[in-house]
Amino acid sequence: MSKVILITGASRGIGRSAAVLAGARGWSVGVNYASNAAAADDTVAAVVAAGGKAIAIPGDVSDEAAIIAMFDATEKAFGKIDGVVNNAGIVAHGSMLADMDIARMKRIFDINVLGAYLCAREAARRMSTSRGGKGGSLVNVSSAAARLGGPNEYVDYAGSKGAIDTLTIGLSKELGREGVRVNAIRPGLIDTDIHASGGKPDRAHVLGVQTPIGRAGTADEVGESIVWLLSDASSYVTGAILDVSGGR
Ligand code: NAP
């Protein structure tokens, strides 16, 4: 069945992979991004080449009005939403908590926590059957850091992902009778640009060799899990938090 999906942060990395894999199923995708329009356009072209439909939608997930606008744009282009991937997220440069300033921590929590909660709220409003929705699937992108704590690098980021796990547990229970499944993926060390944005471009590879599987993961390996959770193949899965972390 064809689906209408909105993915936040889909211009690059894990979000982009999920978008292209959704396109390969013939689904229509709202490709949200923050500022890299060229990368978003490239994702749109890749989704179309894979067999789906897509539009690029700029918007910062820490801005409530931008979130509402990205849901509106997706529904205007493709019809009622069937699935949402709460993927946009950031890290900051590695630091001890004792050395973090408030501006850094506010930015992490505004984007990773408040942004994700607002996207989840909007997804609940649009997909809940009692509110006129068709039901659907919300996939939250957490992190193995929620379990590991991110010591010496980013306990702020790790805590922000802990909030995503808790959101997943609570919201899955709220929306179970609304036809909406809510699950999370906890990626481990995945080879994307996020590590360079945290000041360590090689981080996934350097630490990836220490995982039980012995390597970093790819964005597609995470994207596959996301698309499975969006699909009807996972119809009895809700409130689950799936580690895609090579055993780390
Ligand atoms: P990435 O390669 O750095 O890509 C980040 C994506 O998010 C880009 O599309 C970016 O858009 C977008 N974005 C950033 N800030 C945004 C904002 N405020 N509003 C809307 N979009 C925004 O990151 P990634 O590695 O794919 O990570 C995706 C998710 O997986 C994140 O939640 C991250 O925490 C999580 N994760 C990643 C790893 C890993 O090892 N890679 C591990 C665990 C969890 P622009 O292109 O416009 O900048």
Short mmCIF file of C-alpha atoms and ligand atoms in Angstrom, two decimals:
data_model
loop_
_atom_site.label_atom_id
_atom_site.label_comp_id
_atom_site.label_asym_id
_atom_site.label_seq_id
_atom_site.Cartn_x
_atom_site.Cartn_y
_atom_site.Cartn_z
CA MET A 1 0.00 0.00 0.00
CA SER A 2 1.33 3.42 -0.91
CA LYS A 3 2.10 5.62 2.05
CA VAL A 4 2.66 9.30 2.76
CA ILE A 5 5.65 9.83 5.04
CA LEU A 6 7.29 12.91 6.57
CA ILE A 7 10.93 12.54 7.59
CA THR A 8 12.66 15.32 9.53
CA GLY A 9 16.33 15.83 8.70
CA ALA A 10 16.09 13.83 5.49
CA SER A 11 18.61 15.78 3.40
CA ARG A 12 21.58 13.78 4.70
CA GLY A 13 22.59 10.68 6.63
CA ILE A 14 20.06 8.32 8.19
CA GLY A 15 17.03 10.43 7.22
CA ARG A 16 18.13 10.46 3.59
CA SER A 17 18.54 6.67 3.55
CA ALA A 18 15.10 6.17 5.07
CA ALA A 19 13.63 8.51 2.44
CA VAL A 20 15.22 6.68 -0.49
CA LEU A 21 14.20 3.26 0.90
CA ALA A 22 10.65 4.60 1.33
CA GLY A 23 10.79 5.76 -2.29
CA ALA A 24 11.80 2.26 -3.36
CA ARG A 25 8.48 1.04 -1.90
CA GLY A 26 6.65 3.59 -4.05
CA TRP A 27 5.85 5.84 -1.08
CA SER A 28 5.59 9.65 -1.11
CA VAL A 29 8.02 11.48 1.14
CA GLY A 30 8.20 14.95 2.68
CA VAL A 31 11.95 15.56 2.85
CA ASN A 32 12.52 18.08 5.63
CA TYR A 33 15.89 19.77 6.09
CA ALA A 34 17.36 22.68 8.06
CA SER A 35 19.58 24.62 5.64
CA ASN A 36 21.25 22.38 3.04
CA ALA A 37 18.83 22.83 0.12
CA ALA A 38 21.22 21.19 -2.37
CA ALA A 39 21.39 18.01 -0.28
CA ALA A 40 17.60 18.00 0.12
CA ASP A 41 17.13 18.37 -3.65
CA ASP A 42 19.54 15.48 -4.14
CA THR A 43 17.49 13.32 -1.75
CA VAL A 44 14.30 14.22 -3.60
CA ALA A 45 15.89 13.17 -6.91
CA ALA A 46 17.07 9.89 -5.34
CA VAL A 47 13.58 9.13 -3.94
CA VAL A 48 12.05 9.74 -7.38
CA ALA A 49 14.74 7.63 -9.09
CA ALA A 50 13.94 4.82 -6.62
CA GLY A 51 10.27 4.87 -7.65
CA GLY A 52 8.62 7.20 -5.13
CA LYS A 53 7.52 10.81 -4.96
CA ALA A 54 9.10 13.55 -2.84
CA ILE A 55 9.21 17.24 -2.06
CA ALA A 56 11.89 19.16 -0.16
CA ILE A 57 10.61 21.14 2.82
CA PRO A 58 12.87 23.56 4.70
CA GLY A 59 12.18 24.09 8.39
CA ASP A 60 13.92 24.00 11.75
CA VAL A 61 12.35 21.46 14.11
CA SER A 62 12.96 23.77 17.07
CA ASP A 63 10.38 26.15 15.52
CA GLU A 64 6.76 25.12 16.20
CA ALA A 65 5.37 27.08 13.23
CA ALA A 66 7.91 25.46 10.91
CA ILE A 67 6.85 22.00 12.11
CA ILE A 68 3.18 22.69 11.46
CA ALA A 69 4.12 24.06 8.02
CA MET A 70 6.13 20.94 7.12
CA PHE A 71 3.20 18.67 7.99
CA ASP A 72 0.87 20.95 5.99
CA ALA A 73 3.21 20.93 2.97
CA THR A 74 3.45 17.13 3.00
CA GLU A 75 -0.34 16.68 3.24
CA LYS A 76 -0.99 19.34 0.58
CA ALA A 77 1.34 17.54 -1.85
CA PHE A 78 0.42 13.92 -1.12
CA GLY A 79 -2.68 13.64 1.12
CA LYS A 80 -3.09 12.49 4.72
CA ILE A 81 0.07 11.36 6.49
CA ASP A 82 0.59 7.64 7.26
CA GLY A 83 3.97 7.85 8.91
CA VAL A 84 6.43 10.25 10.52
CA VAL A 85 10.13 9.79 11.21
CA ASN A 86 11.37 12.00 14.02
CA ASN A 87 14.98 11.92 12.81
CA ALA A 88 16.47 15.45 12.87
CA GLY A 89 19.07 15.68 15.60
CA ILE A 90 22.40 17.28 16.40
CA VAL A 91 25.50 16.83 18.55
CA ALA A 92 27.94 19.49 19.70
CA HIS A 93 31.71 19.20 20.07
CA GLY A 94 32.88 16.67 22.64
CA SER A 95 33.12 18.19 26.10
CA MET A 96 32.80 17.39 29.80
CA LEU A 97 29.54 18.58 31.36
CA ALA A 98 31.58 20.83 33.66
CA ASP A 99 32.73 22.78 30.60
CA MET A 100 29.37 23.11 28.77
CA ASP A 101 27.67 26.48 28.50
CA ILE A 102 23.94 27.01 28.60
CA ALA A 103 23.67 28.08 24.93
CA ARG A 104 25.02 24.71 23.80
CA MET A 105 22.73 22.74 26.10
CA LYS A 106 19.66 24.79 25.15
CA ARG A 107 20.33 24.17 21.46
CA ILE A 108 20.70 20.41 21.98
CA PHE A 109 17.50 20.20 24.02
CA ASP A 110 15.53 22.58 21.76
CA ILE A 111 16.26 20.53 18.62
CA ASN A 112 16.59 16.98 19.95
CA VAL A 113 13.91 17.03 22.65
CA LEU A 114 11.43 19.87 22.13
CA GLY A 115 11.62 19.49 18.34
CA ALA A 116 10.97 15.76 18.57
CA TYR A 117 8.13 16.19 21.08
CA LEU A 118 6.46 18.83 18.89
CA CYS A 119 6.78 16.65 15.79
CA ALA A 120 5.32 13.74 17.78
CA ARG A 121 2.46 15.97 18.94
CA GLU A 122 1.72 17.01 15.37
CA ALA A 123 1.89 13.38 14.24
CA ALA A 124 -0.57 12.41 17.01
CA ARG A 125 -2.95 15.18 16.00
CA ARG A 126 -2.92 14.20 12.33
CA MET A 127 -2.81 10.39 12.48
CA SER A 128 -5.09 9.58 15.48
CA THR A 129 -8.31 8.01 14.28
CA SER A 130 -10.42 9.91 16.84
CA ARG A 131 -9.14 13.16 15.29
CA GLY A 132 -9.93 12.19 11.71
CA GLY A 133 -6.60 10.56 10.88
CA LYS A 134 -6.01 7.19 9.22
CA GLY A 135 -3.82 5.82 12.00
CA GLY A 136 -0.15 5.34 11.21
CA SER A 137 3.37 4.84 12.47
CA LEU A 138 5.73 7.23 14.27
CA VAL A 139 9.40 6.27 14.36
CA ASN A 140 11.62 8.20 16.77
CA VAL A 141 15.36 8.17 16.15
CA SER A 142 17.04 7.86 19.53
CA SER A 143 20.66 6.74 20.07
CA ALA A 144 22.66 4.06 21.84
CA ALA A 145 23.96 7.06 23.80
CA ALA A 146 20.67 6.98 25.73
CA ARG A 147 21.92 3.72 27.29
CA LEU A 148 25.63 4.55 27.41
CA GLY A 149 25.37 8.10 28.74
CA GLY A 150 27.88 9.80 26.42
CA PRO A 151 30.55 10.36 29.10
CA ASN A 152 33.39 12.81 28.30
CA GLU A 153 31.75 13.71 24.99
CA TYR A 154 28.14 14.70 25.26
CA VAL A 155 26.04 13.77 28.25
CA ASP A 156 23.65 16.52 27.08
CA TYR A 157 23.04 14.70 23.78
CA ALA A 158 22.73 11.33 25.55
CA GLY A 159 20.12 12.78 27.91
CA SER A 160 18.21 14.26 25.00
CA LYS A 161 17.97 10.77 23.50
CA GLY A 162 16.88 9.32 26.84
CA ALA A 163 13.92 11.67 26.58
CA ILE A 164 13.14 10.22 23.15
CA ASP A 165 13.05 6.70 24.59
CA THR A 166 10.67 7.84 27.32
CA LEU A 167 8.49 9.67 24.79
CA THR A 168 8.29 6.46 22.79
CA ILE A 169 7.12 4.42 25.79
CA GLY A 170 4.50 6.93 26.92
CA LEU A 171 3.13 7.94 23.54
CA SER A 172 2.84 4.33 22.36
CA LYS A 173 0.49 3.74 25.30
CA GLU A 174 -1.49 6.92 24.59
CA LEU A 175 -1.98 6.12 20.93
CA GLY A 176 -2.42 2.34 20.93
CA ARG A 177 -6.20 2.60 20.48
CA GLU A 178 -5.80 5.45 17.97
CA GLY A 179 -4.35 3.21 15.28
CA VAL A 180 -0.95 4.84 15.74
CA ARG A 181 2.14 2.76 16.53
CA VAL A 182 5.09 4.52 18.16
CA ASN A 183 8.56 2.96 18.15
CA ALA A 184 12.18 4.05 18.37
CA ILE A 185 15.46 3.08 16.78
CA ARG A 186 18.70 3.42 18.73
CA PRO A 187 21.51 3.67 16.14
CA GLY A 188 25.05 2.98 17.28
CA LEU A 189 28.15 4.23 15.45
CA ILE A 190 26.83 5.06 11.98
CA ASP A 191 28.97 6.53 9.21
CA THR A 192 27.35 9.96 8.59
CA ASP A 193 28.31 13.64 8.70
CA ILE A 194 27.13 13.98 12.31
CA HIS A 195 30.54 12.96 13.67
CA ALA A 196 32.29 15.75 11.73
CA SER A 197 29.78 18.20 13.13
CA GLY A 198 30.88 16.99 16.59
CA GLY A 199 34.54 17.59 15.65
CA LYS A 200 35.51 13.92 15.03
CA PRO A 201 34.93 12.92 11.38
CA ASP A 202 36.50 9.45 11.91
CA ARG A 203 34.66 8.71 15.16
CA ALA A 204 32.32 6.03 13.76
CA HIS A 205 35.19 4.09 12.19
CA VAL A 206 37.64 4.48 15.08
CA LEU A 207 35.10 3.29 17.67
CA GLY A 208 33.21 1.00 15.29
CA VAL A 209 36.03 -1.56 15.27
CA GLN A 210 35.48 -2.01 19.02
CA THR A 211 31.86 -3.10 18.60
CA PRO A 212 30.97 -6.82 18.65
CA ILE A 213 30.31 -6.69 14.89
CA GLY A 214 33.67 -4.97 14.42
CA ARG A 215 32.76 -2.01 12.20
CA ALA A 216 30.70 1.14 11.91
CA GLY A 217 27.17 0.83 10.55
CA THR A 218 25.81 2.43 7.40
CA ALA A 219 22.91 4.84 7.12
CA ASP A 220 21.09 2.26 4.97
CA GLU A 221 21.35 -0.34 7.75
CA VAL A 222 19.44 2.06 10.00
CA GLY A 223 17.10 3.20 7.22
CA GLU A 224 15.98 -0.40 6.62
CA SER A 225 14.82 -0.69 10.24
CA ILE A 226 13.01 2.62 10.05
CA VAL A 227 11.15 1.65 6.89
CA TRP A 228 10.20 -1.70 8.42
CA LEU A 229 8.71 0.08 11.44
CA LEU A 230 6.81 2.41 9.08
CA SER A 231 5.49 -0.53 7.09
CA ASP A 232 2.51 -2.78 7.79
CA ALA A 233 4.96 -5.69 8.25
CA SER A 234 5.50 -4.41 11.82
CA SER A 235 1.76 -4.09 12.54
CA TYR A 236 1.94 -5.62 16.07
CA VAL A 237 5.05 -3.68 17.12
CA THR A 238 4.53 -0.63 19.32
CA GLY A 239 6.43 0.84 22.25
CA ALA A 240 9.56 -0.99 21.05
CA ILE A 241 13.06 0.48 21.14
CA LEU A 242 15.27 -1.30 18.64
CA ASP A 243 19.06 -1.18 18.95
CA VAL A 244 20.73 -0.98 15.52
CA SER A 245 24.20 -0.73 16.96
CA GLY A 246 26.27 -3.75 15.96
CA GLY A 247 25.89 -5.19 19.44
CA ARG A 248 27.38 -2.12 21.18
P1 NAP B 1 23.53 14.05 9.91
O1 NAP B 1 24.21 13.22 8.88
O2 NAP B 1 24.32 15.11 10.61
O3 NAP B 1 22.21 14.69 9.24
C1 NAP B 1 21.43 15.52 10.04
C2 NAP B 1 20.16 15.83 9.28
O4 NAP B 1 19.29 16.56 10.17
C3 NAP B 1 20.38 16.72 8.08
O5 NAP B 1 19.43 16.37 7.11
C4 NAP B 1 20.12 18.11 8.64
O6 NAP B 1 19.69 19.05 7.65
C5 NAP B 1 19.00 17.82 9.60
N1 NAP B 1 18.86 18.79 10.69
C6 NAP B 1 19.80 19.19 11.58
N2 NAP B 1 19.27 20.09 12.44
C7 NAP B 1 17.97 20.25 12.06
C8 NAP B 1 16.92 21.05 12.53
N3 NAP B 1 17.09 21.89 13.57
N4 NAP B 1 15.72 20.99 11.90
C9 NAP B 1 15.53 20.17 10.83
N5 NAP B 1 16.50 19.37 10.35
C10 NAP B 1 17.71 19.43 10.96
O7 NAP B 1 22.92 13.14 11.08
P2 NAP B 1 22.63 11.55 11.15
O8 NAP B 1 23.87 10.90 11.64
O9 NAP B 1 21.97 11.09 9.94
O10 NAP B 1 21.62 11.54 12.38
C11 NAP B 1 20.22 11.42 12.22
C12 NAP B 1 19.65 11.05 13.58
O11 NAP B 1 20.26 9.84 14.03
C13 NAP B 1 19.91 12.09 14.67
O12 NAP B 1 18.77 12.20 15.50
C14 NAP B 1 21.06 11.48 15.44
O13 NAP B 1 21.09 11.93 16.78
C15 NAP B 1 20.75 10.01 15.34
N6 NAP B 1 21.89 9.14 15.56
C16 NAP B 1 22.95 9.13 14.70
C17 NAP B 1 24.02 8.30 14.97
C18 NAP B 1 25.24 8.22 14.08
O14 NAP B 1 26.23 7.58 14.47
N7 NAP B 1 25.22 8.82 12.92
C19 NAP B 1 24.03 7.48 16.11
C20 NAP B 1 22.92 7.53 16.96
C21 NAP B 1 21.86 8.35 16.67
P3 NAP B 1 20.75 19.94 6.77
O15 NAP B 1 21.30 19.00 5.73
O16 NAP B 1 19.89 21.02 6.20
O17 NAP B 1 21.79 20.43 7.73
#
